[in-house]
Every structure is written in structure tokens, then in C-alpha cells.
mmCIF file of C-alpha atoms in Angstrom:
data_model
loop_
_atom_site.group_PDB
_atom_site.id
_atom_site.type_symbol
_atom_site.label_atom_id
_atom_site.label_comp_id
_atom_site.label_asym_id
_atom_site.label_seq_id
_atom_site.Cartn_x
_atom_site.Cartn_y
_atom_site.Cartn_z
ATOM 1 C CA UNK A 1 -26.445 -30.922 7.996
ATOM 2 C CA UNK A 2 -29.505 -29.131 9.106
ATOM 3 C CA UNK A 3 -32.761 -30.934 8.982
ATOM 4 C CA UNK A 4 -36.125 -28.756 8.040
ATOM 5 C CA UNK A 5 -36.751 -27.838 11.646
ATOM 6 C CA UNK A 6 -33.231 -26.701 12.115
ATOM 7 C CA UNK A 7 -32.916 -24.304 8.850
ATOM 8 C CA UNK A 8 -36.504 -23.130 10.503
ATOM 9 C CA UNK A 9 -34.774 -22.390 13.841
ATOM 10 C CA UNK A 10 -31.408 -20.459 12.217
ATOM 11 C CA UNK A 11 -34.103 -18.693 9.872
ATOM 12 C CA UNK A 12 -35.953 -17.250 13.335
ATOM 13 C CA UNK A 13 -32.729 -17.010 15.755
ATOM 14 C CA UNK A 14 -30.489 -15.146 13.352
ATOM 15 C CA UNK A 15 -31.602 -11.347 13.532
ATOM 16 C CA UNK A 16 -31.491 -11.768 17.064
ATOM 17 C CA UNK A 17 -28.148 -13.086 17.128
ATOM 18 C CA UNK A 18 -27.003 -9.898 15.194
ATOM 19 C CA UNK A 19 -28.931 -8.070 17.114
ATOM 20 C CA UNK A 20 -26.943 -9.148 20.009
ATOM 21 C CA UNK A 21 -23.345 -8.460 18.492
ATOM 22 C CA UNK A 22 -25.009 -4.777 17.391
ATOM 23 C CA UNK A 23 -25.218 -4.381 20.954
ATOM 24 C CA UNK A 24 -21.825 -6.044 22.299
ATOM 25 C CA UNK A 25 -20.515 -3.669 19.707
ATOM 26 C CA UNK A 26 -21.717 -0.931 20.911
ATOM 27 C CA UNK A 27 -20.985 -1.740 24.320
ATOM 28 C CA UNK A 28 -17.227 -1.780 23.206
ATOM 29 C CA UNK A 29 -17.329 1.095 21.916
ATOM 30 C CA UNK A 30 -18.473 3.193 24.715
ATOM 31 C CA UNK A 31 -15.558 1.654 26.945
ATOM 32 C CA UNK A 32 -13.053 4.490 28.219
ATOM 33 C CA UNK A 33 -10.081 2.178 27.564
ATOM 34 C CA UNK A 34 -9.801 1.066 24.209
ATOM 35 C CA UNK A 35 -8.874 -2.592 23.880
ATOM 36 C CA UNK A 36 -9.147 -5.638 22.032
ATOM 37 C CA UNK A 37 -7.806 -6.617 18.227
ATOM 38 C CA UNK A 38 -7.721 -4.402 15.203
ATOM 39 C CA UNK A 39 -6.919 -6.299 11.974
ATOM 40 C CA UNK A 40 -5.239 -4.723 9.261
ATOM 41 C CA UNK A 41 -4.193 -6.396 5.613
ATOM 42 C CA UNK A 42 -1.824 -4.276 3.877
ATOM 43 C CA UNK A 43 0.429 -4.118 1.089
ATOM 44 C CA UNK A 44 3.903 -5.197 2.322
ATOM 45 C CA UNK A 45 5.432 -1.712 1.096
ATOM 46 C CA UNK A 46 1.902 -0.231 3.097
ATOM 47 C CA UNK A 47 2.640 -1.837 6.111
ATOM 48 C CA UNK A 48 6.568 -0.540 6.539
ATOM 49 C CA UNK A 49 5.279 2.918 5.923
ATOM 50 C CA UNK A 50 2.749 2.685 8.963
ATOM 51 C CA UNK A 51 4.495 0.259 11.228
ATOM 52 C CA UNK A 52 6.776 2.614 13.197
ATOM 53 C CA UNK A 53 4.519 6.383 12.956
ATOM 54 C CA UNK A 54 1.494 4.987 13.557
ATOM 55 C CA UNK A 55 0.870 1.275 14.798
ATOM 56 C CA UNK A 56 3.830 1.534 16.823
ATOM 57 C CA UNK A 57 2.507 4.770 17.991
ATOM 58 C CA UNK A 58 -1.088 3.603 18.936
ATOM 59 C CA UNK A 59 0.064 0.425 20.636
ATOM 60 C CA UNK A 60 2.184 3.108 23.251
ATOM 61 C CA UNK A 61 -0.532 5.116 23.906
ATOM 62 C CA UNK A 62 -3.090 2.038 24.474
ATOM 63 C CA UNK A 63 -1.555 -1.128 25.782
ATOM 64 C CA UNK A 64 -4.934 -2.833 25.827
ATOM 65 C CA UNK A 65 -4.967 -3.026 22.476
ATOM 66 C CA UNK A 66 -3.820 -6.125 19.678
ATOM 67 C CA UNK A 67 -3.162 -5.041 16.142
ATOM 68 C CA UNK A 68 -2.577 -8.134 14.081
ATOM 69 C CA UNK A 69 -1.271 -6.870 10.118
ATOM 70 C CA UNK A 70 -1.602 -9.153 7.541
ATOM 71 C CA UNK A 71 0.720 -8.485 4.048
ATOM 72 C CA UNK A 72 0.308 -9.229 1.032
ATOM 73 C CA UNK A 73 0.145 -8.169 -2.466
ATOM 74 C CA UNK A 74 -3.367 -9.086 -3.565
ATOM 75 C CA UNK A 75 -6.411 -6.946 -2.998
ATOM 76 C CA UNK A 76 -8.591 -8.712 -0.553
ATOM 77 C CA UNK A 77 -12.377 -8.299 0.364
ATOM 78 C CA UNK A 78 -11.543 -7.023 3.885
ATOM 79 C CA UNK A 79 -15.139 -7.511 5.202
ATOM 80 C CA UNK A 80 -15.096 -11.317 3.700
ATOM 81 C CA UNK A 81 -12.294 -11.632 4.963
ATOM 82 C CA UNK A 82 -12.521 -10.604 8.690
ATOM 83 C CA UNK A 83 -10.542 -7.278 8.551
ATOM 84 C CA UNK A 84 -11.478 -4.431 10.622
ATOM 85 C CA UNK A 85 -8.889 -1.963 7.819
ATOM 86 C CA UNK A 86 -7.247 -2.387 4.641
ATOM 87 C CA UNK A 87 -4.002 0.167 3.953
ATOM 88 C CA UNK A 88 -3.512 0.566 -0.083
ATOM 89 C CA UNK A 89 -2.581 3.234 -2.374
ATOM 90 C CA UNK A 90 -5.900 5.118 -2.746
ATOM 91 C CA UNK A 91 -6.420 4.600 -6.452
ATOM 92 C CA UNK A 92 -7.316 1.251 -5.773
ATOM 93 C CA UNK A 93 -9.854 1.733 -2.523
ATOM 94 C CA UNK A 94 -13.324 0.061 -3.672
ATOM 95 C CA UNK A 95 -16.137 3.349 -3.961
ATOM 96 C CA UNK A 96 -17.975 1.782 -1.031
ATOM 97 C CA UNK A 97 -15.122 1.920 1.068
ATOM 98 C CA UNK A 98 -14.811 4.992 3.563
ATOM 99 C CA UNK A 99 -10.792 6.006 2.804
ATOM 100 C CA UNK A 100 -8.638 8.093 5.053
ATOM 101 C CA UNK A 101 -5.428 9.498 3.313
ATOM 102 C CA UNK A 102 -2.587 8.903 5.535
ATOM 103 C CA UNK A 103 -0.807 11.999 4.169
ATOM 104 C CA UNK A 104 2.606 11.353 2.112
ATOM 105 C CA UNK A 105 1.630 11.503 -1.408
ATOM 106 C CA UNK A 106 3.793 8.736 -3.489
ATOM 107 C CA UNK A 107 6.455 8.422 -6.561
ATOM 108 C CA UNK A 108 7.565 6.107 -8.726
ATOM 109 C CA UNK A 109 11.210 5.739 -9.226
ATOM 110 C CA UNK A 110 13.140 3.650 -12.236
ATOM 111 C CA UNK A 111 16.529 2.921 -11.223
ATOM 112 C CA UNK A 112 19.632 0.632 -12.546
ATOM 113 C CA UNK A 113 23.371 0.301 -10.854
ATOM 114 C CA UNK A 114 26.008 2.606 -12.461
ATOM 115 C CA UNK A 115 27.797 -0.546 -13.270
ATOM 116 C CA UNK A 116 24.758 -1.378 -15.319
ATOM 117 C CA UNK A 117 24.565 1.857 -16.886
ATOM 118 C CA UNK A 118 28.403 2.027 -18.081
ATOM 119 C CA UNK A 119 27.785 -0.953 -19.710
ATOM 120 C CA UNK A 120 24.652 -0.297 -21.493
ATOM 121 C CA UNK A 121 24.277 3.276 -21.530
ATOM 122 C CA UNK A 122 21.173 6.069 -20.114
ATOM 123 C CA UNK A 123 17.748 5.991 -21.006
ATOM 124 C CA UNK A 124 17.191 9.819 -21.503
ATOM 125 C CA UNK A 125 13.342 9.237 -22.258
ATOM 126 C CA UNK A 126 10.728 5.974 -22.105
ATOM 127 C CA UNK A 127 11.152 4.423 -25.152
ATOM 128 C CA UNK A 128 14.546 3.934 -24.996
ATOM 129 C CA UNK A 129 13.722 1.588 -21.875
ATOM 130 C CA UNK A 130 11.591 -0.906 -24.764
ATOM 131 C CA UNK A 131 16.006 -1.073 -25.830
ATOM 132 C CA UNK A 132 17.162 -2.566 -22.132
ATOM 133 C CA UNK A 133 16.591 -5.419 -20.486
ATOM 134 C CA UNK A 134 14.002 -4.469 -17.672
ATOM 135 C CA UNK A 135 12.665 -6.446 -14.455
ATOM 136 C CA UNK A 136 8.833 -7.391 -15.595
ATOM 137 C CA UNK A 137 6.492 -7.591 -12.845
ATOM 138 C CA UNK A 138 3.610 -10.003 -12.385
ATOM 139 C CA UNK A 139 0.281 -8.610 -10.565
ATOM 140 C CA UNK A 140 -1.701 -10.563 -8.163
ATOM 141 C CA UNK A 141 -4.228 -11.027 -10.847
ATOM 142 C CA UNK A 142 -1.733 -12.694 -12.814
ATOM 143 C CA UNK A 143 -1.381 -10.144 -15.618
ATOM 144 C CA UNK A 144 2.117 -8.424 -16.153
ATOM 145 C CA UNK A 145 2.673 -4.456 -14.975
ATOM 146 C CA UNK A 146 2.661 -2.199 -17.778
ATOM 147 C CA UNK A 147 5.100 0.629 -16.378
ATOM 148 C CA UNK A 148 2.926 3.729 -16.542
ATOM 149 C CA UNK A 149 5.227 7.175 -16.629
ATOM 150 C CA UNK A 150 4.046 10.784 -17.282
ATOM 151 C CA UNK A 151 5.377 14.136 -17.891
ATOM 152 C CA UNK A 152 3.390 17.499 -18.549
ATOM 153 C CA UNK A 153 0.233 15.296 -19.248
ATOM 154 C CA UNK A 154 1.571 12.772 -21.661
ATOM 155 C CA UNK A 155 1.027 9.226 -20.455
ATOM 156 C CA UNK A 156 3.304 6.759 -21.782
ATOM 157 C CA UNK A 157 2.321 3.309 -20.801
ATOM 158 C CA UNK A 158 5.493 0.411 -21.823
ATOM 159 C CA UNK A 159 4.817 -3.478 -21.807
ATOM 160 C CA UNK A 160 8.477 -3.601 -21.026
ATOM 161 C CA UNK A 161 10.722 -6.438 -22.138
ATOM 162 C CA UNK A 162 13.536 -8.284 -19.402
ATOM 163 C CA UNK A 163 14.609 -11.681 -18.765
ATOM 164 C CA UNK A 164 12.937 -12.688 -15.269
ATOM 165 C CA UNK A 165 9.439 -11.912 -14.560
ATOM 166 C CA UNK A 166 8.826 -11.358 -10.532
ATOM 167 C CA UNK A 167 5.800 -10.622 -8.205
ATOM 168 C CA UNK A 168 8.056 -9.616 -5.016
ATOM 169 C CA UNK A 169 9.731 -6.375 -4.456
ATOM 170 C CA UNK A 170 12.630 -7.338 -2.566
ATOM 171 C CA UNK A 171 13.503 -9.689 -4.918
ATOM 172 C CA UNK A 172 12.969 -7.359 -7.838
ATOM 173 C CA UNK A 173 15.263 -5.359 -5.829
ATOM 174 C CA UNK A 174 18.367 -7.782 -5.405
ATOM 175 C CA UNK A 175 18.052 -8.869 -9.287
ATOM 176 C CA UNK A 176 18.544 -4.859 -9.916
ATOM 177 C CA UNK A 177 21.414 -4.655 -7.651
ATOM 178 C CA UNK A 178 22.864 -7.442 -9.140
ATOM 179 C CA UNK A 179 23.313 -4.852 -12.584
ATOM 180 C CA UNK A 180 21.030 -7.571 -14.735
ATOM 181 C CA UNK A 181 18.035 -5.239 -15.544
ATOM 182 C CA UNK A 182 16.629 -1.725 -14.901
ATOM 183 C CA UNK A 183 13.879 -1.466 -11.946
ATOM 184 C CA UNK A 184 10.732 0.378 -11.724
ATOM 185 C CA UNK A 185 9.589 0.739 -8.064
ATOM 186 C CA UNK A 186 7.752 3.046 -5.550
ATOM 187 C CA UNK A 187 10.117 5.335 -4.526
ATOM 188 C CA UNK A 188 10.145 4.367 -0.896
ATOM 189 C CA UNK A 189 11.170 0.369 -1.705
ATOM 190 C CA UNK A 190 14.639 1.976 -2.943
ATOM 191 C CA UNK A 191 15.393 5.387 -1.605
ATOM 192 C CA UNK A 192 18.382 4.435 0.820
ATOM 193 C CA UNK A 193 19.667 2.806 -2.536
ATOM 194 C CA UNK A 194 19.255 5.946 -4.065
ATOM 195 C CA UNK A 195 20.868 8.045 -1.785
ATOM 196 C CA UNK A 196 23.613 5.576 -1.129
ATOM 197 C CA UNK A 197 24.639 5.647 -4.565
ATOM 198 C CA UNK A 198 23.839 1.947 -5.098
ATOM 199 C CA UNK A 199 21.329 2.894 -7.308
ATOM 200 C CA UNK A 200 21.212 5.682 -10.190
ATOM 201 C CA UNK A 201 17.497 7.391 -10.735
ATOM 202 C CA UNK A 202 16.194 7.291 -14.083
ATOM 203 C CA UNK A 203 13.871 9.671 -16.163
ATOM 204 C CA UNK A 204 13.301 11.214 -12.799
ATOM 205 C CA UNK A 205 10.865 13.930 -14.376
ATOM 206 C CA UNK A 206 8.730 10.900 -15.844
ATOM 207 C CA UNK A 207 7.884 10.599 -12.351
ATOM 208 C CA UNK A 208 5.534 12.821 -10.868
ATOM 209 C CA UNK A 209 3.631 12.235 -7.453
ATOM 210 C CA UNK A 210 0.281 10.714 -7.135
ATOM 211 C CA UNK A 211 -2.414 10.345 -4.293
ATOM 212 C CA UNK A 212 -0.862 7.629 -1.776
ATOM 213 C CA UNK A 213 -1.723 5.532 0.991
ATOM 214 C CA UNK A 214 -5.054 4.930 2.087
ATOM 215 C CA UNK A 215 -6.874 3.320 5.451
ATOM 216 C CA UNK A 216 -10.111 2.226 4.565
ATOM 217 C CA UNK A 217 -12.815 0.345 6.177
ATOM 218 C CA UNK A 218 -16.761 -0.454 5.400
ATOM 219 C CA UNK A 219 -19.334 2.550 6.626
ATOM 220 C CA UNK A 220 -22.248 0.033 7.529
ATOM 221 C CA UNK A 221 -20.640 -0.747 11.002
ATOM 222 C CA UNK A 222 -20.418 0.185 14.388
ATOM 223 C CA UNK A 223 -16.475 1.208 15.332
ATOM 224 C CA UNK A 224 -15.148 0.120 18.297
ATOM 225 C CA UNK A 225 -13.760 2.656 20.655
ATOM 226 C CA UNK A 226 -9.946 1.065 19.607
ATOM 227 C CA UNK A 227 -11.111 1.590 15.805
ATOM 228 C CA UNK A 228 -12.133 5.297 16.533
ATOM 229 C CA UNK A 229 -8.983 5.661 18.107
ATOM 230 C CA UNK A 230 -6.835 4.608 15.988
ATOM 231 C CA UNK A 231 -8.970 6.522 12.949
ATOM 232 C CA UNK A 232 -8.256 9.684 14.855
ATOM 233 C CA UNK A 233 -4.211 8.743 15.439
ATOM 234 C CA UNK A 234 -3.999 8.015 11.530
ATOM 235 C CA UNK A 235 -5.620 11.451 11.007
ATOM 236 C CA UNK A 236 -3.230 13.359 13.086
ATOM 237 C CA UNK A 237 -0.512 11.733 11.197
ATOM 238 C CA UNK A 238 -1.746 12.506 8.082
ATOM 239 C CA UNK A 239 -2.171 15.685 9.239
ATOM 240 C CA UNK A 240 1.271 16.017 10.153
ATOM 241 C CA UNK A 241 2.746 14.288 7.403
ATOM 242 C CA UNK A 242 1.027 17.103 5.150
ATOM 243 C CA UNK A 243 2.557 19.329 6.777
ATOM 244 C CA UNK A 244 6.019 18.256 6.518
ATOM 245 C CA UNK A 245 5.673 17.620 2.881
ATOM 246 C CA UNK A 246 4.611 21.179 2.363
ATOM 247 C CA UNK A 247 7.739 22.855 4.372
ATOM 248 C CA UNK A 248 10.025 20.754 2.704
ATOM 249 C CA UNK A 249 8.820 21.445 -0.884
ATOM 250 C CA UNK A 250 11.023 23.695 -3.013
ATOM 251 C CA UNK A 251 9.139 27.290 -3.653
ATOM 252 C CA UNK A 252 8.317 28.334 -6.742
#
């Protein structure tokens, strides 16, 4: 431990140490060549969505460059926590946080096996689902997932009822395929299901889109020139993601 002297010396040396990483900082990011590590902490389901269009992407066009992703399901202080980005669903971004939508705006999809469904019959609208068994989710704050579903502005919120309580999507995911329960996932953990016919879709107008994924870092910090490039990547993929979501929407 420090003695008197010593807490006096840390006390005195330690603006000018970050004084000195201000500057290596900005040093960095002034290089031509972007390089170094960015690290990301994601959502798992976050982190398949940007692995091939975008980290994949950045790594070809600058092989100087590390990016080390980190999954899991909890929401983490990024700056505590040494991140350079978080990637989350934007509804969940802390205010202080500078976001930057990555484009593809997100559903919800309830599902069950047509084996399932011959046996117990179709939901046709959210209360029947309090009637079937249902997969219940736990959060990373330890509280269970009240399935939230809405239609022309009616919320329905359902503390649903099911034998086996997870906190992992794939295995939520196998337990559904397995015709014990009916699922409630984002859309993207289960579409090949979908459209493979392993899955049937459920209440499918109970499921609107909302604002999706999110990059998001602090604003009190200098970006590296790897950051700033891989900010402006995420943009153009965003921007092209919007894109393709408008051509392919049905017209009115």
C-alpha cells in the first residue's frame, strides 16, 4: 500500500499521466493506416448480425487492425469495462451514450412446430398464449421476460406460463423444436426455421417492427483513426441496409 508520500506523488503525477495518453491518443489517430484493437461487447444475436457485413468487412479493408467481440447477454458499463463499442438494440443505449443505428429495424416473432400446434391447437390472439405452455425467459437482471406484443396501438404485455425457464436463445430454440412449448424470439434467431417450415409464425400482426441495433460509444474521448473508421464503415452499412429495407417493402 501507498505510504503518505506516495498517495502525495500519484495525487501530483496523475494529470500528467493522462495528459500523456490524451496525446498518444491523438497521435493514433492522425496515423494514415488505421491499426491497433477495437473492442466490442455485444449481444450474442448483435454480434451474428454484424460479424460478416461489417467486422468482416473492416478487417479486409484494414489488416492492421484487431477487433476482439465480447458476447453476452447482460448490459455492461463499456467504459468500466474497457470497451471501445457496445452493439444493442437501441432502446436500451444509456442517454449519455453517442448511438449509431446500424440500419435493419427489428421484429419479434412467436413461433411453435406444426407438430405442436396439431396437438394443441392456434393461438389466434395473445391471451390465448396465457392457455399453452410457453418457453419463459430469464433476463440478465434476473427477473423473467414479460412478452410484450402490439397491434394498432394496443400493448398487451403477458407474464407467460411454461415448464422450463431459460436465459439462452439457442437453447430456447432446441426446447421449441423439440414441440414442448411455444417460443417468442427476435425474428432473426429463427427465420431459416421459419422459412424451412420447421417452425409455424404466430400472431404475426402482433408483431410490428421497432428501432434495432445500435453501436454506441462514450462522446468524452478522443477516437482513434481505426474507431473513426470503422464509425464511418458502420454508417455506410446502415446506410445501405436502409436502403434495401425500403425497396423491398410492399407499397401501399
Amino acid at each position: 500500500s501507498l505510504t503518505s508520500a506516495g498517495k502525495v506523488f500519484v495525487e501530483q503525477i496523475g494529470p500528467a499521466l493522462q495528459g500523456i495518453e490524451s496525446g498518444l491518443e491523438a497521435v493514433r489517430s492522425e496515423r494514415d493506416t488505421p491499426s491497433g484493437t477495437i473492442r466490442i461487447n455485444a449481444a450474442p444475436f448483435a454480434a451474428r448480425e454484424i460479424i460478416t457485413p461489417l467486422v468482416l468487412e473492416f478487417l479486409r479493408r484494414y489488416p492492421e487492425m484487431v477487433v476482439d467481440i465480447v458476447t453476452e447477454g447482460r448490459l455492461v458499463d463499456i467504459v468500466a469495462d474497457g470497451f471501445d463499442l457496445g452493439v444493442r438494440v437501441a432502446g436500451l443505449i444509456h442517454t449519455d451514450m453517442i448511438a449509431v443505428p446500424l440500419g435493419r429495424p427489428q421484429r419479434y416473432a412467436v413461433v411453435a412446430t406444426p407438430e405442436y400446434l396439431d396437438k394443441h391447437g392456434v393461438p389466434l390472439v395473445p391471451p390465448d398464449l396465457l392457455n399453452h405452455p410457453c418457453i419463459r425467459v430469464r433476463l440478465p437482471d434476473g427477473s423473467l421476460f414479460r412478452w410484450r406484443l402490439e397491434k394498432d396501438g394496443e400493448i398487451v404485455q403477458l407474464d407467460v406460463r411454461g415448464p422450463i425457464i431459460l436465459d439462452e436463445t439457442s437453447l430456447s430454440r432446441t426446447a421449441v423444436l423439440e414441440h414442448t412449448a411455444i417460443g417468442f424470439f427476435l425474428e432473426q434467431s429463427v427465420l431459416a426455421d421459419i422459412e424451412a417450415g420447421r417452425l409455424t409464425r404466430l400472431l404475426d400482426d402482433w408483431t410490428p417492427p421497432f428501432p434495432g441495433l445500435c453501436l454506441y460509444y462514450p462522446g468524452r474521448r478522443n477516437l482513434s483513426a481505426g474507431l473513426k473508421a470503422f464509425l464511418a464503415l458502420a454508417r455506410v452499412h446502415a446506410a445501405a441496409a436502409q436502403k434495401a429495407t425500403r425497396s423491398t417493402a410492399p407499397s401501399e
